[in-house]
Short mmCIF file of C-alpha atoms in Angstrom, two decimals:
data_model
loop_
_atom_site.label_atom_id
_atom_site.label_comp_id
_atom_site.label_asym_id
_atom_site.label_seq_id
_atom_site.Cartn_x
_atom_site.Cartn_y
_atom_site.Cartn_z
CA MET A 350 -37.11 -47.26 -1.17
CA ILE A 351 -36.05 -45.57 2.04
CA PRO A 352 -39.29 -45.69 4.55
CA SER A 353 -40.61 -42.29 5.24
CA ASP A 354 -39.87 -42.29 9.07
CA ALA A 355 -36.39 -43.84 8.71
CA HIS A 356 -33.59 -41.81 10.10
CA LEU A 357 -31.21 -40.34 7.02
CA SER A 358 -27.33 -40.20 8.16
CA PHE A 359 -24.93 -38.04 6.60
CA GLU A 360 -21.22 -38.03 6.92
CA LEU A 361 -19.78 -34.46 6.94
CA SER A 362 -16.10 -35.21 6.48
CA PRO A 363 -14.32 -36.49 3.22
CA PRO A 364 -15.23 -38.64 1.49
CA TYR A 365 -18.77 -37.23 1.90
CA GLN A 366 -21.52 -40.00 2.38
CA ALA A 367 -25.19 -40.21 2.33
CA ALA A 368 -26.44 -43.42 3.86
CA GLY A 369 -23.17 -44.87 3.33
CA ALA A 370 -23.00 -43.91 -0.69
CA PRO A 371 -20.86 -41.15 -1.95
CA ALA A 372 -22.52 -37.74 -1.70
CA ARG A 373 -22.10 -34.64 -4.02
CA PHE A 374 -20.37 -31.97 -1.81
CA GLN A 375 -22.90 -28.97 -3.10
CA SER A 376 -25.70 -30.92 -2.39
CA LEU A 377 -24.85 -32.07 1.05
CA TRP A 378 -23.85 -28.23 1.78
CA LEU A 379 -27.28 -27.03 0.87
CA LEU A 380 -28.96 -29.71 2.95
CA VAL A 381 -26.97 -29.22 6.17
CA ARG A 382 -27.50 -25.37 5.42
CA LEU A 383 -31.32 -25.89 5.15
CA TYR A 384 -31.09 -27.97 8.46
CA TYR A 385 -29.07 -25.17 10.21
CA ALA A 386 -31.41 -22.31 9.09
CA SER A 387 -34.36 -24.62 10.08
CA VAL A 388 -33.22 -25.20 13.66
CA HIS A 389 -30.87 -22.40 14.52
CA GLU A 390 -32.31 -19.44 12.50
CA ASP A 391 -35.98 -20.10 12.44
CA GLY A 392 -36.49 -19.35 8.76
CA PRO A 393 -36.39 -20.56 5.01
CA LEU A 394 -33.10 -20.02 3.09
CA PRO A 395 -32.87 -17.54 0.41
CA ALA A 396 -31.54 -18.63 -2.93
CA ALA A 397 -28.99 -15.84 -2.80
CA VAL A 398 -27.26 -17.58 0.16
CA LEU A 399 -26.59 -20.51 -2.23
CA ARG A 400 -25.34 -18.11 -4.82
CA GLN A 401 -22.83 -16.50 -2.50
CA ARG A 402 -21.39 -19.82 -1.12
CA PHE A 403 -20.57 -20.96 -4.67
CA PRO A 404 -19.90 -17.85 -6.48
CA THR A 405 -17.97 -19.48 -9.45
CA THR A 406 -20.92 -21.73 -10.44
CA ARG A 407 -22.46 -20.44 -13.70
CA GLY A 408 -25.94 -21.64 -13.47
CA LEU A 409 -27.70 -21.48 -10.02
CA ARG A 410 -30.71 -23.59 -11.77
CA MET A 411 -28.26 -26.41 -12.51
CA LEU A 412 -26.78 -26.58 -9.10
CA VAL A 413 -30.25 -26.52 -7.70
CA SER A 414 -31.56 -29.27 -10.10
CA ARG A 415 -28.62 -31.53 -9.26
CA ALA A 416 -29.23 -31.07 -5.42
CA PHE A 417 -32.86 -31.98 -5.63
CA ALA A 418 -32.16 -34.88 -7.66
CA ASP A 419 -29.71 -36.09 -5.06
CA PHE A 420 -32.42 -35.13 -2.38
CA ALA A 421 -34.98 -37.34 -4.21
CA ARG A 422 -32.26 -40.19 -4.31
CA TRP A 423 -31.54 -39.95 -0.58
CA GLY A 424 -35.29 -39.77 0.36
CA VAL A 425 -35.10 -36.16 1.79
CA GLU A 426 -38.25 -34.09 0.79
CA VAL A 427 -37.32 -30.23 0.70
CA GLY A 428 -39.70 -27.61 -0.30
CA TRP A 429 -39.41 -24.15 -2.20
CA GLY A 430 -41.33 -20.86 -2.26
CA ALA A 431 -43.66 -19.84 0.51
CA PRO A 432 -43.08 -22.21 3.36
CA GLU A 433 -45.43 -25.21 3.89
CA ARG A 434 -48.72 -23.61 2.39
CA VAL A 435 -49.12 -26.67 0.30
CA ALA A 436 -47.58 -30.24 0.31
CA VAL A 437 -44.02 -30.30 -1.63
CA ALA A 438 -45.39 -32.81 -4.03
CA LEU A 439 -47.82 -30.40 -5.21
CA LEU A 440 -45.28 -27.46 -5.77
CA ASN A 441 -44.18 -26.21 -9.37
CA PRO A 442 -40.73 -27.02 -10.12
CA ALA A 443 -40.53 -24.38 -12.77
CA GLY A 444 -39.74 -21.66 -10.26
CA ARG A 445 -37.59 -24.00 -7.92
CA SER A 446 -34.35 -22.21 -8.54
CA ARG A 447 -35.67 -18.78 -7.28
CA GLY A 448 -36.11 -20.15 -3.68
CA PRO A 449 -36.31 -19.66 -0.86
CA PHE A 450 -35.75 -23.38 0.38
CA TRP A 451 -37.11 -24.99 3.38
CA LEU A 452 -37.33 -28.31 5.27
CA PRO A 453 -40.67 -29.83 6.17
CA ALA A 454 -40.71 -30.36 9.89
CA GLY A 455 -40.86 -34.21 9.22
CA THR A 456 -37.86 -34.21 7.27
CA ARG A 457 -35.93 -32.08 9.80
CA GLN A 458 -36.60 -34.80 12.53
CA ARG A 459 -35.30 -37.60 10.40
CA LEU A 460 -31.84 -36.12 9.54
CA ARG A 461 -28.71 -37.14 11.42
CA PHE A 462 -25.23 -35.52 10.89
CA THR A 463 -21.90 -37.14 11.76
CA LEU A 464 -18.42 -35.67 11.66
CA GLN A 465 -15.65 -38.35 11.51
CA GLY A 466 -18.19 -40.89 12.74
CA GLN A 467 -19.29 -38.66 15.63
CA ALA A 468 -22.73 -36.87 16.08
CA ALA A 469 -22.37 -33.44 14.56
CA GLY A 470 -23.58 -30.52 16.94
CA ARG A 471 -23.86 -26.80 16.19
CA GLU A 472 -20.25 -26.11 16.17
CA ALA A 473 -19.43 -28.88 13.93
CA LEU A 474 -22.26 -27.83 11.30
CA GLU A 475 -21.18 -24.32 11.50
CA GLN A 476 -17.55 -25.38 10.89
CA PHE A 477 -18.80 -27.47 7.76
CA LEU A 478 -20.95 -24.68 6.50
CA GLY A 479 -18.01 -22.12 6.80
CA LEU A 480 -20.05 -20.06 9.16
CA HIS A 481 -17.20 -20.31 11.92
CA ALA A 482 -14.17 -21.81 11.63
CA ALA A 483 -12.43 -24.09 14.31
CA SER A 484 -10.47 -22.24 16.86
CA THR A 485 -6.72 -22.40 16.71
CA ALA A 486 -6.31 -20.94 20.41
CA GLY A 487 -2.96 -21.93 21.63
CA ALA A 488 -2.22 -23.29 18.42
CA ASP A 489 0.57 -20.90 17.55
CA ASP A 490 3.52 -19.63 19.74
CA PRO A 491 2.45 -16.12 20.93
CA LEU A 492 6.06 -15.22 21.13
CA ALA A 493 6.82 -16.31 17.51
CA GLU A 494 3.88 -14.48 16.34
CA LEU A 495 4.91 -11.11 18.11
CA MET A 496 8.54 -11.71 16.84
CA GLN A 497 7.41 -11.46 13.51
CA ASP A 498 8.21 -8.47 11.02
CA LEU A 499 5.72 -5.56 11.15
CA ASP A 500 5.18 -4.90 7.44
CA TYR A 501 1.58 -6.05 7.78
CA TRP A 502 0.72 -3.76 10.49
CA SER A 503 2.71 -0.70 9.04
CA ARG A 504 1.25 -1.22 5.52
CA LEU A 505 -2.18 -1.55 7.14
CA THR A 506 -1.88 1.46 8.98
CA GLN A 507 -0.74 3.49 6.01
CA ALA A 508 -3.85 2.50 3.99
CA ILE A 509 -6.09 3.45 7.02
CA ARG A 510 -4.37 6.90 7.13
CA ASP A 511 -4.66 7.24 3.42
CA GLU A 512 -8.36 6.44 3.67
CA ARG A 513 -8.86 8.89 6.35
CA ASP A 514 -7.38 11.70 4.19
CA GLY A 515 -9.79 10.88 1.36
CA LEU A 516 -6.91 10.01 -0.61
CA GLY A 517 -8.78 6.85 -1.64
CA ARG A 518 -11.73 8.92 -3.01
CA GLN A 519 -9.29 11.28 -4.89
CA SER A 520 -6.74 9.18 -6.66
CA GLY A 521 -9.33 6.15 -6.93
CA ARG A 522 -6.63 3.34 -6.40
CA GLN A 523 -4.36 4.24 -3.74
CA THR A 524 -5.99 3.27 -0.57
CA ALA A 525 -7.40 0.04 -2.13
CA ALA A 526 -3.69 -0.80 -3.42
CA ALA A 527 -2.23 -0.21 -0.02
CA PHE A 528 -4.79 -2.47 1.68
CA HIS A 529 -3.96 -4.93 -1.17
CA ALA A 530 -0.10 -4.56 -0.25
CA ALA A 531 -0.77 -5.22 3.47
CA SER A 532 -2.71 -8.50 2.50
CA THR A 533 0.45 -9.76 0.55
CA CYS A 534 2.34 -9.37 4.00
CA ALA A 535 -0.06 -11.12 6.22
CA HIS A 536 1.30 -13.86 8.61
CA ASN A 537 -2.19 -15.69 9.24
CA ASP A 538 -5.55 -16.07 7.62
CA PHE A 539 -7.05 -13.52 9.96
CA GLN A 540 -4.77 -10.74 8.68
CA GLN A 541 -5.15 -11.64 5.05
CA ALA A 542 -8.84 -11.60 5.47
CA LEU A 543 -8.75 -8.35 7.46
CA ALA A 544 -7.07 -6.62 4.77
CA LEU A 545 -8.90 -8.04 1.83
CA MET A 546 -12.26 -6.96 3.45
CA LYS A 547 -10.98 -3.65 3.78
CA GLU A 548 -9.53 -3.69 0.43
CA SER A 549 -12.91 -4.52 -1.01
CA LEU A 550 -14.64 -1.82 0.95
CA ALA A 551 -12.12 0.78 -0.50
CA TRP A 552 -12.49 -0.29 -3.97
CA ARG A 553 -16.41 0.17 -3.62
CA ARG A 554 -16.01 3.58 -2.07
CA SER A 555 -13.94 4.56 -5.23
CA ALA A 556 -16.68 3.08 -7.45
CA GLN A 557 -14.32 0.35 -8.69
CA MET A 558 -16.99 -2.26 -8.68
CA ASP A 559 -14.96 -4.93 -10.71
CA ASP A 560 -11.77 -4.79 -8.58
CA SER A 561 -14.16 -4.74 -5.30
CA ARG A 562 -15.69 -8.01 -6.39
CA VAL A 563 -12.14 -9.57 -7.25
CA ALA A 564 -11.01 -8.68 -3.71
CA LEU A 565 -14.35 -10.17 -2.18
CA LYS A 566 -13.79 -13.35 -4.03
CA ARG A 567 -10.43 -13.84 -2.72
CA LEU A 568 -11.96 -12.77 0.83
CA GLY A 569 -14.39 -15.66 0.36
CA SER A 570 -11.62 -18.09 -0.20
CA ALA A 571 -9.82 -17.01 2.59
CA LEU A 572 -12.61 -17.34 5.17
CA ALA A 573 -13.38 -20.92 3.51
CA GLY A 574 -9.78 -21.86 4.38
CA SER A 575 -9.33 -20.19 7.54
CA ARG A 576 -9.41 -21.35 11.11
CA PHE A 577 -10.62 -18.20 13.08
CA ALA A 578 -11.31 -18.09 16.89
CA ASN A 579 -15.06 -17.56 17.32
CA ALA A 580 -14.01 -14.45 19.09
CA GLN A 581 -14.22 -12.25 16.07
CA PRO A 582 -17.75 -11.48 15.55
CA THR A 583 -17.31 -7.74 14.45
CA PHE A 584 -15.20 -9.05 11.84
CA ALA A 585 -17.74 -11.74 10.50
CA ALA A 586 -20.39 -9.11 10.66
CA MET A 587 -18.39 -6.46 8.58
CA ALA A 588 -17.67 -9.39 6.09
CA ARG A 589 -21.49 -10.31 5.73
CA ILE A 590 -21.77 -6.24 5.14
CA ALA A 591 -18.96 -6.36 2.62
CA GLU A 592 -21.11 -9.24 0.78
CA ALA A 593 -24.20 -7.20 0.80
CA TRP A 594 -22.65 -4.12 -0.95
CA ASP A 595 -21.21 -6.34 -3.55
CA GLY A 596 -24.66 -7.71 -4.25
CA TYR A 597 -26.14 -3.97 -4.23
CA ALA A 598 -23.58 -2.98 -6.63
CA ARG A 599 -24.21 -5.90 -9.00
CA GLY A 600 -27.81 -4.84 -8.82
CA GLU A 601 -28.62 -8.16 -6.96
CA THR A 602 -30.68 -6.71 -4.23
CA ALA A 603 -31.99 -10.15 -3.13
CA ALA A 604 -28.41 -11.27 -2.41
CA ALA A 605 -27.80 -7.96 -0.54
CA GLU A 606 -30.83 -8.35 1.62
CA ALA A 607 -30.08 -11.90 2.03
CA SER A 608 -26.63 -11.07 3.53
CA LEU A 609 -28.04 -8.65 5.85
CA ALA A 610 -30.77 -11.00 6.82
CA GLN A 611 -28.11 -13.62 7.70
CA LEU A 612 -26.35 -10.76 9.85
CA HIS A 613 -29.59 -10.19 11.73
CA ALA A 614 -30.41 -13.95 12.21
CA SER A 615 -27.34 -15.13 13.69
CA PRO A 616 -27.38 -15.28 17.32
CA GLU A 617 -23.58 -14.48 17.51
CA LEU A 618 -23.96 -11.61 15.15
CA GLN A 619 -26.98 -9.76 16.58
CA PRO A 620 -25.30 -8.52 19.53
CA VAL A 621 -22.51 -6.81 17.23
CA PHE A 622 -25.50 -4.91 15.56
CA ARG A 623 -26.85 -3.87 18.78
CA TYR A 624 -23.78 -2.84 20.71
CA ASN A 625 -21.34 -1.74 17.77
CA PRO A 626 -22.45 1.41 16.15
CA ARG A 627 -19.87 1.21 13.17
CA VAL A 628 -21.64 -2.06 12.08
CA ARG A 629 -25.30 -0.66 13.00
CA PHE A 630 -24.32 2.22 10.87
CA GLU A 631 -23.12 0.29 7.80
CA CYS A 632 -26.23 -2.20 7.91
CA LEU A 633 -28.69 0.58 8.39
CA ASN A 634 -27.26 2.92 5.55
CA LEU A 635 -27.43 -0.06 3.24
CA SER A 636 -30.72 -1.11 4.27
CA ALA A 637 -31.98 2.48 3.46
CA LEU A 638 -30.52 2.14 0.05
CA LEU A 639 -32.11 -1.19 -0.47
CA HIS A 640 -35.35 0.38 0.93
CA LYS A 641 -35.04 3.48 -1.22
CA GLN A 642 -34.53 1.52 -4.56
CA ALA A 643 -37.67 -0.82 -3.97
CA ALA A 644 -39.57 2.29 -3.06
CA LEU A 645 -38.86 4.26 -6.25
CA SER A 646 -38.89 1.15 -8.64
CA ASP A 647 -42.15 -0.32 -7.23
CA ASN A 648 -43.89 2.91 -5.89
CA GLN A 649 -44.13 1.30 -2.43
CA PRO A 650 -44.75 4.36 0.30
CA GLN A 651 -44.08 1.58 3.10
CA ARG A 652 -40.54 1.07 1.74
CA ALA A 653 -40.03 4.99 1.72
CA GLN A 654 -40.88 4.99 5.29
CA ALA A 655 -38.64 2.25 6.08
CA ALA A 656 -35.68 3.88 4.35
CA LEU A 657 -36.13 7.13 6.17
CA GLN A 658 -36.30 5.29 9.39
CA ALA A 659 -33.12 3.22 8.56
CA LEU A 660 -31.45 6.59 7.82
CA ALA A 661 -32.46 8.13 10.91
CA GLY A 662 -30.83 5.36 12.76
CA ALA A 663 -27.89 5.51 10.70
CA LEU A 664 -27.13 9.07 11.53
CA GLU A 665 -27.64 8.15 15.32
CA ALA A 666 -24.99 5.15 14.86
CA ALA A 667 -22.62 7.55 12.88
CA TYR A 668 -22.41 10.11 15.92
CA GLU A 669 -22.24 7.24 18.38
CA ALA A 670 -19.27 5.67 16.69
CA ASP A 671 -17.64 9.25 16.15
CA SER A 672 -17.46 8.80 12.72
CA ILE A 673 -17.82 12.12 10.90
CA ASP A 674 -17.25 10.89 7.45
CA SER A 675 -20.30 8.55 8.10
CA ALA A 676 -22.34 11.32 9.51
CA GLN A 677 -21.79 13.66 6.40
CA HIS A 678 -22.54 10.70 4.23
CA VAL A 679 -25.92 9.85 5.70
CA ALA A 680 -26.85 13.55 6.10
CA ALA A 681 -26.60 13.83 2.20
CA ASN A 682 -28.65 10.49 1.65
CA ILE A 683 -31.39 11.82 4.04
CA GLY A 684 -31.53 15.02 2.14
CA TRP A 685 -31.70 13.51 -1.19
CA CYS A 686 -34.11 10.95 -0.18
CA LEU A 687 -36.58 13.28 1.49
CA TRP A 688 -36.77 15.22 -1.95
CA LEU A 689 -37.06 12.21 -4.21
CA PHE A 690 -39.80 10.43 -2.11
CA TRP A 691 -41.74 13.78 -1.79
CA ARG A 692 -41.46 14.29 -5.59
CA GLN A 693 -42.68 10.44 -6.10
CA ARG A 694 -45.68 11.21 -3.56
CA LEU A 695 -44.14 8.42 -1.38
CA ILE A 696 -44.26 10.67 1.35
CA ASP A 697 -46.78 13.72 2.05
CA GLY A 698 -49.13 11.92 -0.56
CA GLU A 699 -51.78 14.59 0.25
CA ARG A 700 -49.31 17.55 -0.37
CA ALA A 701 -49.80 18.96 2.80
CA LEU A 702 -46.47 20.77 2.65
CA PRO A 703 -45.65 23.00 -0.38
CA ALA A 704 -42.69 22.38 -2.83
CA GLU A 705 -40.28 24.87 -1.17
CA ALA A 706 -40.93 23.49 2.32
CA MET A 707 -39.44 20.29 1.04
CA GLN A 708 -36.77 21.80 -1.09
CA ARG A 709 -35.74 23.91 2.27
CA GLN A 710 -35.46 20.76 4.43
CA ALA A 711 -33.50 18.83 1.89
CA ILE A 712 -31.25 21.58 1.28
CA ARG A 713 -30.73 21.95 5.09
CA TRP A 714 -29.55 18.16 5.21
CA LEU A 715 -27.32 18.50 2.10
CA GLY A 716 -26.02 21.72 3.64
CA LEU A 717 -25.13 19.94 6.98
CA SER A 718 -23.24 17.20 4.97
CA GLU A 719 -21.22 19.91 3.15
CA TRP A 720 -20.61 22.04 6.30
CA ILE A 721 -19.23 18.65 8.07
CA CYS A 722 -16.97 18.29 5.23
CA ASP A 723 -15.64 21.71 5.49
CA ARG A 724 -15.36 21.66 8.96
CA PHE A 725 -13.66 18.10 9.18
CA GLY A 726 -11.91 17.75 5.81
CA GLY A 727 -14.14 14.75 4.81
CA GLY A 728 -15.87 13.80 1.88
CA ASN A 729 -13.04 14.44 -0.56
CA GLY A 730 -13.38 13.29 -4.34
CA SER A 731 -17.09 13.60 -4.45
CA ALA A 732 -19.44 16.10 -6.16
CA TRP A 733 -22.72 14.61 -5.02
CA ASN A 734 -23.53 17.12 -2.59
CA THR A 735 -23.16 19.94 -5.15
CA ILE A 736 -25.24 17.76 -7.87
CA PHE A 737 -28.09 16.99 -5.36
CA LEU A 738 -28.29 20.42 -4.08
CA LEU A 739 -28.52 22.06 -7.63
CA ARG A 740 -30.92 19.36 -8.63
CA VAL A 741 -33.20 19.86 -5.53
CA ALA A 742 -32.85 23.77 -5.97
CA ARG A 743 -34.53 23.23 -9.56
CA GLY A 744 -36.90 20.53 -8.61
CA ASN A 745 -39.90 22.66 -8.40
CA CYS A 746 -39.51 24.00 -12.23
CA ALA A 747 -41.72 22.57 -14.97
CA GLY A 748 -40.08 19.72 -16.74
CA ALA A 749 -41.93 20.34 -20.30
CA ILE A 750 -40.46 18.82 -23.31
CA ARG A 751 -38.43 20.88 -25.62
CA PRO A 752 -39.43 24.05 -24.13
CA SER A 753 -38.80 27.54 -25.97
CA LEU A 754 -35.74 29.18 -24.40
CA ALA A 755 -38.18 32.07 -23.10
CA ALA A 756 -40.39 29.47 -21.38
CA PHE A 757 -37.41 27.65 -19.98
CA GLN A 758 -35.89 30.97 -18.51
CA SER A 759 -39.27 31.61 -16.88
CA ASN A 760 -38.62 28.98 -14.60
CA ARG A 761 -37.86 30.10 -10.97
CA PRO A 762 -35.61 27.58 -9.07
CA PHE A 763 -35.07 27.80 -5.30
CA PRO A 764 -33.50 31.31 -4.75
CA PRO A 765 -29.65 31.05 -4.03
CA SER A 766 -29.98 34.16 -1.76
CA GLN A 767 -32.13 32.21 0.66
CA LEU A 768 -29.42 29.72 1.41
CA GLY A 769 -27.80 31.39 4.36
CA LYS A 770 -31.17 31.72 5.94
CA ALA A 771 -32.38 28.08 5.15
CA LEU A 772 -29.03 26.40 6.21
CA LYS A 773 -28.44 28.56 9.57
CA LEU A 774 -24.63 27.26 9.48
CA SER A 775 -21.81 29.33 10.30
CA PRO A 776 -19.79 29.49 8.12
CA CYS A 777 -22.28 29.02 5.37
CA PRO A 778 -20.82 25.99 3.22
CA PHE A 779 -22.35 27.49 0.13
CA SER A 780 -22.01 31.30 0.79
CA PRO A 781 -21.33 34.24 -2.06
CA ALA A 782 -17.90 34.77 -0.02
CA LYS A 783 -16.67 31.35 -1.56
CA GLY A 784 -17.67 32.79 -5.00
CA TYR A 785 -21.17 30.87 -4.99
CA ALA A 786 -23.06 34.10 -5.88
CA SER A 787 -25.58 32.03 -8.32
CA TRP A 788 -26.39 28.35 -8.89
CA SER A 789 -24.23 28.40 -12.12
CA ALA A 790 -21.35 29.60 -10.29
CA LEU A 791 -21.54 27.02 -7.86
CA ALA A 792 -21.91 24.39 -10.56
CA GLU A 793 -18.96 26.04 -12.63
CA LEU A 794 -16.28 26.09 -10.01
CA THR A 795 -17.13 22.44 -8.91
CA LEU A 796 -16.63 21.55 -12.93
CA GLU A 797 -13.36 23.52 -12.68
CA GLU A 798 -11.85 21.57 -9.86
CA HIS A 799 -12.51 18.44 -11.87
CA ASP A 800 -11.13 19.82 -15.14
CA GLN A 801 -7.86 21.16 -13.16
CA GLY A 802 -7.33 17.64 -11.86
CA ARG A 803 -8.32 18.46 -8.22
CA LEU A 804 -11.45 16.68 -8.09
CA PRO A 805 -11.34 13.77 -10.50
CA LEU A 806 -14.74 12.36 -11.07
CA ALA A 807 -15.91 9.15 -12.61
CA PRO A 808 -18.15 9.31 -15.88
CA LEU A 809 -21.60 9.09 -14.14
CA GLN A 810 -20.55 11.81 -11.72
CA LEU A 811 -19.41 14.21 -14.25
CA ALA A 812 -22.23 13.56 -16.47
CA ASN A 813 -24.55 14.55 -13.45
CA LEU A 814 -22.51 17.52 -12.89
CA LEU A 815 -22.42 18.78 -16.41
CA LEU A 816 -26.17 18.40 -16.60
CA GLU A 817 -26.65 20.59 -13.64
CA THR A 818 -24.02 23.11 -14.78
CA LEU A 819 -25.69 23.47 -18.28
CA TRP A 820 -29.09 23.72 -16.97
CA PHE A 821 -28.47 26.70 -14.65
CA GLN A 822 -26.20 28.55 -17.27
CA ALA A 823 -29.03 28.24 -19.66
CA GLN A 824 -31.67 29.43 -17.24
CA GLU A 825 -29.52 32.34 -16.08
CA GLN A 826 -27.49 33.01 -19.08
CA GLY A 827 -29.52 31.72 -22.26
CA LEU A 828 -27.80 30.35 -25.21
CA SER A 829 -24.12 31.24 -23.92
CA ARG A 830 -21.07 29.69 -25.18
CA ALA A 831 -20.42 27.97 -21.77
CA ALA A 832 -23.99 26.22 -21.81
CA CYS A 833 -23.73 25.02 -25.32
CA GLY A 834 -20.09 23.65 -24.76
CA ASN A 835 -21.20 21.70 -21.70
CA ALA A 836 -24.29 20.41 -23.61
CA ALA A 837 -22.01 19.06 -26.17
CA ARG A 838 -19.77 17.75 -23.55
CA LEU A 839 -22.30 15.87 -22.27
CA LEU A 840 -23.76 14.37 -25.33
CA ALA A 841 -20.14 13.14 -26.02
CA LEU A 842 -19.80 11.52 -22.59
CA LEU A 843 -22.98 9.43 -22.74
CA PRO A 844 -21.54 6.40 -24.77
CA GLU A 845 -19.39 5.78 -21.67
CA LEU A 846 -22.47 5.41 -19.37
CA ARG A 847 -24.61 2.20 -18.71
CA ARG A 848 -27.85 2.07 -20.73
CA ASN A 849 -30.36 2.75 -17.93
CA GLU A 850 -27.91 6.03 -17.18
CA ARG A 851 -28.18 7.06 -20.83
CA SER A 852 -31.77 7.01 -20.79
CA PHE A 853 -32.16 9.02 -17.98
CA PHE A 854 -29.81 11.86 -19.41
CA ARG A 855 -31.57 11.91 -22.64
CA ALA A 856 -34.77 12.42 -21.00
CA GLU A 857 -33.37 15.29 -18.98
CA LEU A 858 -31.86 16.63 -22.31
CA ASP A 859 -35.42 16.82 -23.64
CA THR A 860 -36.48 19.17 -21.08
CA LEU A 861 -33.93 21.58 -22.10
CA PRO A 862 -34.80 24.49 -24.77
CA GLN A 863 -34.48 23.22 -28.41
CA GLU A 864 -32.32 26.00 -29.46
CA LEU A 865 -29.62 24.82 -27.00
CA LEU A 866 -29.53 21.18 -28.25
CA GLU A 867 -29.76 22.43 -31.91
CA THR A 868 -26.66 24.70 -31.15
CA SER A 869 -24.73 21.75 -29.63
#
């Protein structure tokens, strides 16, 4: 039995050892990470951090169980759940794998780590954990590096050009494939990791989440095996953001929030967030989406306020970075969130503002986003602005179940004739001069862009556009052939969607006239 006050020594170079005996790498990694979080980050360690470090491990519970069995054998006391409210011995192991994990102060003081027999300082711990890699400054011949062929840089430049032109959003695969081609020509770990990170983000923007995840896993391997100089904080921050987006896309909000929390907690990365507006925009924009999700799912007004605050900061960061595409993106998010939060009574709960006032303000933000796209040629390949605008415009209409056609047509959405006055933009992005004389015309023209191959839409976006198109066609035209045809088309598209997405559309279809659905 190891005395409770004895020092515990661990060797961090292979073969890994605990008090002279062989040690399992995953268990040792978790112990060192807990120590590092306790000493240098001043906080508990979320379970998502462990999941991100060992993404190929099928069961987090088994990994945690083995680690705690090793801790017990080593005489190391580790807690989980709310830090230090009760003694570790009294904690319930049933919820242990959910974390977060923490070290009691007494345990932290007993731990000693060595690397090749020498006391391991902070830099050595970071190297072992993969938080930073050892510097290779001067290890390579700079002349030899600059005499290499330029395929990598030319391919990377072309990929960035494609992305800026919007081709990645239109063709879906072109930009990401161009970044992948650059990664295959990389001459060193940093070049490969940079291209892989951009590839992962490009796949995400084109809604190819599985491909994004594959690129991100390859990025993780590159980061683990690379030897970067410590002078790459912006890259490290963007890698954390890419990890967070992957967690968000998988529906693992805890993992996404943990990645962003690591960025904020790191002393090296905090200045990047503060002084680099591109990084600040990406962090705040994703933070807003996480707050939005929590606010809507759990009915939390404080999370709605946090989302709006993050969006306001993201808009400032976008303009500070001269990133007009980011500006149009966050403007659309502001408009849509304002309306969603108002509808759910997460803001203006006392209803001091009438529905039309909130519609008008949401439409202004969505109109600003579309106007930016028109002025700068950004936002290609997306119909979300049109979809959100149409949904806000009908947001004040009654949602009765299977209403009669007459009752349905008695609804009065926001008047399209008031758009110019509401937006106060010149030229007006949704003006009659462009053919948008009615809401149904706006929807039909956007749908035509998709049908003719100029605006290829993913199934979810197409389903939303079909819903808005047939809603306004039925409201303005009654049981027209076009409305019935689009209703049938939407019903045929539903099997391609996820279960929760199908539930949303079926609920929306239930608010349409019975005659329309029977005809379809």
